[in-house]
CSV table of C-alpha atoms in Angstrom, one decimal:
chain,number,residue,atom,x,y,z
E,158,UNK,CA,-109.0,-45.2,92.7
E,159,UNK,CA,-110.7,-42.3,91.0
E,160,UNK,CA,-114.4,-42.4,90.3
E,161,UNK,CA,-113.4,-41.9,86.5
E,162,UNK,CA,-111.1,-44.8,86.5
E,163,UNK,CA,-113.5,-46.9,88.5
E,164,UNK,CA,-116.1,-46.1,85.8
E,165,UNK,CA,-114.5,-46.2,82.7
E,166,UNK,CA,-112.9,-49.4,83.7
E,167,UNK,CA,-113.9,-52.3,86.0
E,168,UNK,CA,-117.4,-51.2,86.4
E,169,UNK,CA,-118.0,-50.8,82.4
E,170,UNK,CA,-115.9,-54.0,82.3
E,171,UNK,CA,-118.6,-55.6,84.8
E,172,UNK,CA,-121.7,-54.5,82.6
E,173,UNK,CA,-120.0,-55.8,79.7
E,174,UNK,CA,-120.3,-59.4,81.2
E,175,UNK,CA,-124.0,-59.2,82.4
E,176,UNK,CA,-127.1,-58.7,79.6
E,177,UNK,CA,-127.4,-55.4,77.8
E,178,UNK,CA,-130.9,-54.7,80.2
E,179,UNK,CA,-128.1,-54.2,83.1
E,180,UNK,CA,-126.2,-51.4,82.0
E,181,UNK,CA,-127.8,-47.6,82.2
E,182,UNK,CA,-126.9,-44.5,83.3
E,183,UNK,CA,-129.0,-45.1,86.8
E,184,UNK,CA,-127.0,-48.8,87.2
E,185,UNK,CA,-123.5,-46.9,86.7
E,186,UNK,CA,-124.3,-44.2,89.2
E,187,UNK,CA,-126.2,-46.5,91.8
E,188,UNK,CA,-123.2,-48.4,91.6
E,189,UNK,CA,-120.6,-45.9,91.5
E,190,UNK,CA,-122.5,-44.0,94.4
E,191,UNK,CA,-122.4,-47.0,96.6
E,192,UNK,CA,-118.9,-47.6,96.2
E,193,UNK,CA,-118.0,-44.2,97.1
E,194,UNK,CA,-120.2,-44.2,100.4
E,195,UNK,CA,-119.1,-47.7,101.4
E,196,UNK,CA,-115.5,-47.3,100.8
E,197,UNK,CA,-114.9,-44.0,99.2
E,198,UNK,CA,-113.2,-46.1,96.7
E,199,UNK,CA,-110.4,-46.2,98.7
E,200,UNK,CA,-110.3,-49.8,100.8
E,201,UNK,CA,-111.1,-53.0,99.2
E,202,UNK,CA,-111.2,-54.5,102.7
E,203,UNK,CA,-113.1,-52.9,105.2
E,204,UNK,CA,-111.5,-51.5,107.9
E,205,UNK,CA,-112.0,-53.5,111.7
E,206,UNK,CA,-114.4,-55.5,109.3
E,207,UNK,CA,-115.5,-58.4,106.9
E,208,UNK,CA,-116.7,-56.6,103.8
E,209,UNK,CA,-114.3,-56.8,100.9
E,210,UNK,CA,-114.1,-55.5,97.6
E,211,UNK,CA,-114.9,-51.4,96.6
E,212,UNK,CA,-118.9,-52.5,97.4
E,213,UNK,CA,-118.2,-53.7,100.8
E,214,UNK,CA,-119.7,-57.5,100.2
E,215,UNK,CA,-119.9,-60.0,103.2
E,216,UNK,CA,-119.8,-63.2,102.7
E,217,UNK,CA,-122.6,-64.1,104.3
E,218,UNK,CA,-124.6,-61.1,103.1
E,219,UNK,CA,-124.5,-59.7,100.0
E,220,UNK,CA,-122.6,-62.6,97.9
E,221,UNK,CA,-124.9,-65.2,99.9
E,222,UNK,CA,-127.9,-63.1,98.4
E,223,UNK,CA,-126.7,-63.0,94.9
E,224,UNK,CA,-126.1,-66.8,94.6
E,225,UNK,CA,-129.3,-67.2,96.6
E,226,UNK,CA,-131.5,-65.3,94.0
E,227,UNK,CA,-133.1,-67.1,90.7
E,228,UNK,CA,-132.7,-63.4,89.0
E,229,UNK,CA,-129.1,-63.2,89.8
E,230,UNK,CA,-127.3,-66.7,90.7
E,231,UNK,CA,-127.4,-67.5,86.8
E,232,UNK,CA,-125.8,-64.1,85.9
E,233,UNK,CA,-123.4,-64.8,89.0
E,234,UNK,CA,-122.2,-68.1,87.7
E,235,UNK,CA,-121.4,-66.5,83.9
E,236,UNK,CA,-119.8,-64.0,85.9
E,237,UNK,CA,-117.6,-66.2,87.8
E,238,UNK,CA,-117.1,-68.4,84.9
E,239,UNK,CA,-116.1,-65.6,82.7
E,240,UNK,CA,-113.6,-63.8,85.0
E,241,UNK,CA,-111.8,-67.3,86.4
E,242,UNK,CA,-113.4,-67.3,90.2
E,243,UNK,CA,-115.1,-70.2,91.5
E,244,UNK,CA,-118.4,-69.8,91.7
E,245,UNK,CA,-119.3,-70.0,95.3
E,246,UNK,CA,-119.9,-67.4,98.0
E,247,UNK,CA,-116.5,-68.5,99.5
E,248,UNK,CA,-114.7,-68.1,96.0
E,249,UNK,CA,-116.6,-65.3,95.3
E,250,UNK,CA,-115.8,-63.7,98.8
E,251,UNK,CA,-111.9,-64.8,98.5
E,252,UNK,CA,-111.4,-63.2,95.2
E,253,UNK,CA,-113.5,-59.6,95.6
E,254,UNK,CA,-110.5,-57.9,97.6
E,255,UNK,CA,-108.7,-58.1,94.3
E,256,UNK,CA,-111.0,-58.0,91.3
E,257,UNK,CA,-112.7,-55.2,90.8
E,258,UNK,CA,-114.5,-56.1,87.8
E,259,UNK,CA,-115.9,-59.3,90.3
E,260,UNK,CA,-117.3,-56.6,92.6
E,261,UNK,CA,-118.7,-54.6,90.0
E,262,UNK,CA,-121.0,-56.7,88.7
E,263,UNK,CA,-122.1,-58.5,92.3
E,264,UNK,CA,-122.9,-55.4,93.2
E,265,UNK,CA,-125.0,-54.5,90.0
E,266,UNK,CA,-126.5,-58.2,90.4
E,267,UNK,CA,-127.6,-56.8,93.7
E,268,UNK,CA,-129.0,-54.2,92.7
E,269,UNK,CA,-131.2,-56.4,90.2
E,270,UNK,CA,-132.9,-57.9,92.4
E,271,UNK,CA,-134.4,-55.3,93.9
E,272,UNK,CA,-138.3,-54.6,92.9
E,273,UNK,CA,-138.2,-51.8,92.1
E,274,UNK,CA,-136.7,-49.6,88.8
E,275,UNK,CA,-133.5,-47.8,90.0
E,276,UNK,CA,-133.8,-44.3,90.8
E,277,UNK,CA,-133.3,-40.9,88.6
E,278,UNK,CA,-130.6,-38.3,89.1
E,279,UNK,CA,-132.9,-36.0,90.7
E,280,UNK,CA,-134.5,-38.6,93.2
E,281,UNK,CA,-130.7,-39.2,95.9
E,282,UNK,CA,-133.8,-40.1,98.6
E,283,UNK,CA,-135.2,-43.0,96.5
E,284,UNK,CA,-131.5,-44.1,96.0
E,285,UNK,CA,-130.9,-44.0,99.8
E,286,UNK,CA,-133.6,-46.6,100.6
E,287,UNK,CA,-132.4,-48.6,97.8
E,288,UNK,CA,-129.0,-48.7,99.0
E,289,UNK,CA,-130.3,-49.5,102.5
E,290,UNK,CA,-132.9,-52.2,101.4
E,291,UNK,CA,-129.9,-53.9,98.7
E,292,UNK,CA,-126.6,-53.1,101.4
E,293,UNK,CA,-128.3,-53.3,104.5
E,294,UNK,CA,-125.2,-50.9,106.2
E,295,UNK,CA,-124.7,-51.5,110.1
E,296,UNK,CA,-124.2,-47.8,110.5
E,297,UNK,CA,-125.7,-45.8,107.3
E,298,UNK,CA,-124.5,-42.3,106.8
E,299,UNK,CA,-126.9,-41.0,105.6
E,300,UNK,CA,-125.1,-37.1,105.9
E,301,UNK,CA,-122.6,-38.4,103.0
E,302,UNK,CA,-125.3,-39.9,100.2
E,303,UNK,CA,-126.7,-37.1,98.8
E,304,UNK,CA,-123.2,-35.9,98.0
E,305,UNK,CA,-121.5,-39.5,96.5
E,306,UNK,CA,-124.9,-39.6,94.5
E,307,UNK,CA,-124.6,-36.6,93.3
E,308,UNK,CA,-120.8,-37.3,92.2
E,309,UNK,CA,-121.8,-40.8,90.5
E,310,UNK,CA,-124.0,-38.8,88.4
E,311,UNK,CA,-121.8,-36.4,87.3
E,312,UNK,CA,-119.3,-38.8,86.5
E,313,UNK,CA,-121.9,-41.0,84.5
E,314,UNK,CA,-122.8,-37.8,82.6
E,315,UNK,CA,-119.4,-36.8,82.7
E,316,UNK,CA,-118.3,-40.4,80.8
E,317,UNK,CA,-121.0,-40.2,78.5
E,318,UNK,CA,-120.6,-37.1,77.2
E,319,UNK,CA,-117.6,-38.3,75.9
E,320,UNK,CA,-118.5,-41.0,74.8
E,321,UNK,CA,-120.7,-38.9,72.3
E,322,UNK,CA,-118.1,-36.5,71.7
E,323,UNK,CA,-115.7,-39.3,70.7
E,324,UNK,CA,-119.0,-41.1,68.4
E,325,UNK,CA,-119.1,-37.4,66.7
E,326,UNK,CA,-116.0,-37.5,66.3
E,327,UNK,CA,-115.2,-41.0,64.5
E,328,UNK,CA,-118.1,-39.9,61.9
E,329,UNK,CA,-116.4,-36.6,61.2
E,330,UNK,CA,-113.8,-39.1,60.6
E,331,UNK,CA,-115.4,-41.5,57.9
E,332,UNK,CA,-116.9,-38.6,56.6
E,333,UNK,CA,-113.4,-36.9,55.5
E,334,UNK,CA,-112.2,-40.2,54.7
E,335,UNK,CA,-114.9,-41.0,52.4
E,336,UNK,CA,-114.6,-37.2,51.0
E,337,UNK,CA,-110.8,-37.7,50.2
E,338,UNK,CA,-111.4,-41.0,48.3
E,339,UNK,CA,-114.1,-39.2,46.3
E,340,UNK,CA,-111.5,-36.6,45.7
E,341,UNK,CA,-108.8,-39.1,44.6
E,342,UNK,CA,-111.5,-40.6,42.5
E,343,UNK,CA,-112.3,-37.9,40.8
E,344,UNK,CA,-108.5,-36.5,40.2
E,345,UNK,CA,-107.6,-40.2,39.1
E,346,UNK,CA,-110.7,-40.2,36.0
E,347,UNK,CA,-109.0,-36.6,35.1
C-alpha cells in the first residue's frame, strides 16, 4: 500500500472514529512513520512473527495495552463497536490482519497514552523514543527512522496541502456560482 493511500484512507478513516483532539498533523505522521518502519506498509502479518496488521500489534502487547488503559479502552470499545470487531484483545488481534482502519486507530490509541505531546517534524529523535517507549520493537532500526519520519511528514504536508487547495477551490466555486445568479438576477429585472 502507498503511504498516500494509507493516509488518505484507512488512517483518516481511523481518526474519523476517535475524538477530534486525536487527529493532527503530528498523530498522522507518527502513525504513518510507524507503519512504514514496522512493515514498510507492505505485510500485515509479520514475517517469522506474531504482529499483525500495518502497525505490527501483538496480542499480548500492544492490543493488551490499549484495552488495559482508562485513556484508551473506552475509545477502543467505540472503535470496535463502530467497525463490527469484538471488542477483546483476541477479536481485536483476529481482525487487524485485515482492517486497516482497526489498526489505524489502535495504533493512534497507542500513541495516546503516552505522556508526553507527540513530536514536531523537525524533532525524528523525540519520535524515535516515542516509538520505542509506545512499540517496544525486539530489534529497532534505528538506521531506517529518520528516513520513514521524514516521508510521513511529507506525505501529511503533502495531503494537506491539498486539502487546502481543494477548500480554495470549492469557494472559488460558490463564489462564481453566487456571481452567475446575481447576473441572472439582474438580466431577469431588465
Amino acid at each position: 500500500m502507498t503511504p498516500e493511500f494509507f493516509l488518505g484512507n484507512p488512517l483518516k478513516g481511523a481518526l474519523q472514529l476517535l475524538p477530534l483532539a486525536m487527529d493532527s498533523p503530528a498523530a498522522r505522521a507518527m502513525i504513518l512513520a510507524i507503519c512504514l518502519q514496522e512493515s514498510k506498509l507492505q505485510f500485515r502479518r509479520q514475517v517469522n512473527g506474531p504482529a499483525r496488521g500495518y502497525a505490527q500489534f501483538e496480542q499480548g502487547g500492544g492490543v493488551t495495552v490499549v484495552f488495559s488503559q482508562q485513556a484508551s479502552a473506552t475509545h477502543a470499545k467505540t472503535v470496535c463497536a463502530a467497525l463490527d470487531v469484538s471488542a477483546t484483545v483476541v477479536g481485536v488481534y483476529t481482525a487487524l490482519e485485515q482492517n486497516d482502519v482497526l489498526a489505524a486507530a489502535f495504533a493512534r490509541l497507542l500513541l495516546w497514552i503516552l505522556p508526553d505531546p507527540l513530536p514536531a517534524k523537525d524533532t525524528p529523535d523525540i519520535a524515535w523514543a516515542q516509538y520505542l517507549a509506545a512499540w517496544r520493537p525486539g530489534r529497532p532500526h534505528k538506521e531506517t527512522w529518520n528516513s520513514n519520519y521524514a516521508q510521513a511528514w511529507a506525505c501529511v504536508e503533502s495531503d494537506l496541502e491539498r486539502d487546502r487547495l481543494t477548500v480554495d477551490a470549492l469557494k472559488v466555486k460558490d463564489a462564481a456560482i453566487a456571481f452567475l445568479r446575481g447576473l441572472e438576477a439582474v438580466q431577469s429585472s431588465v
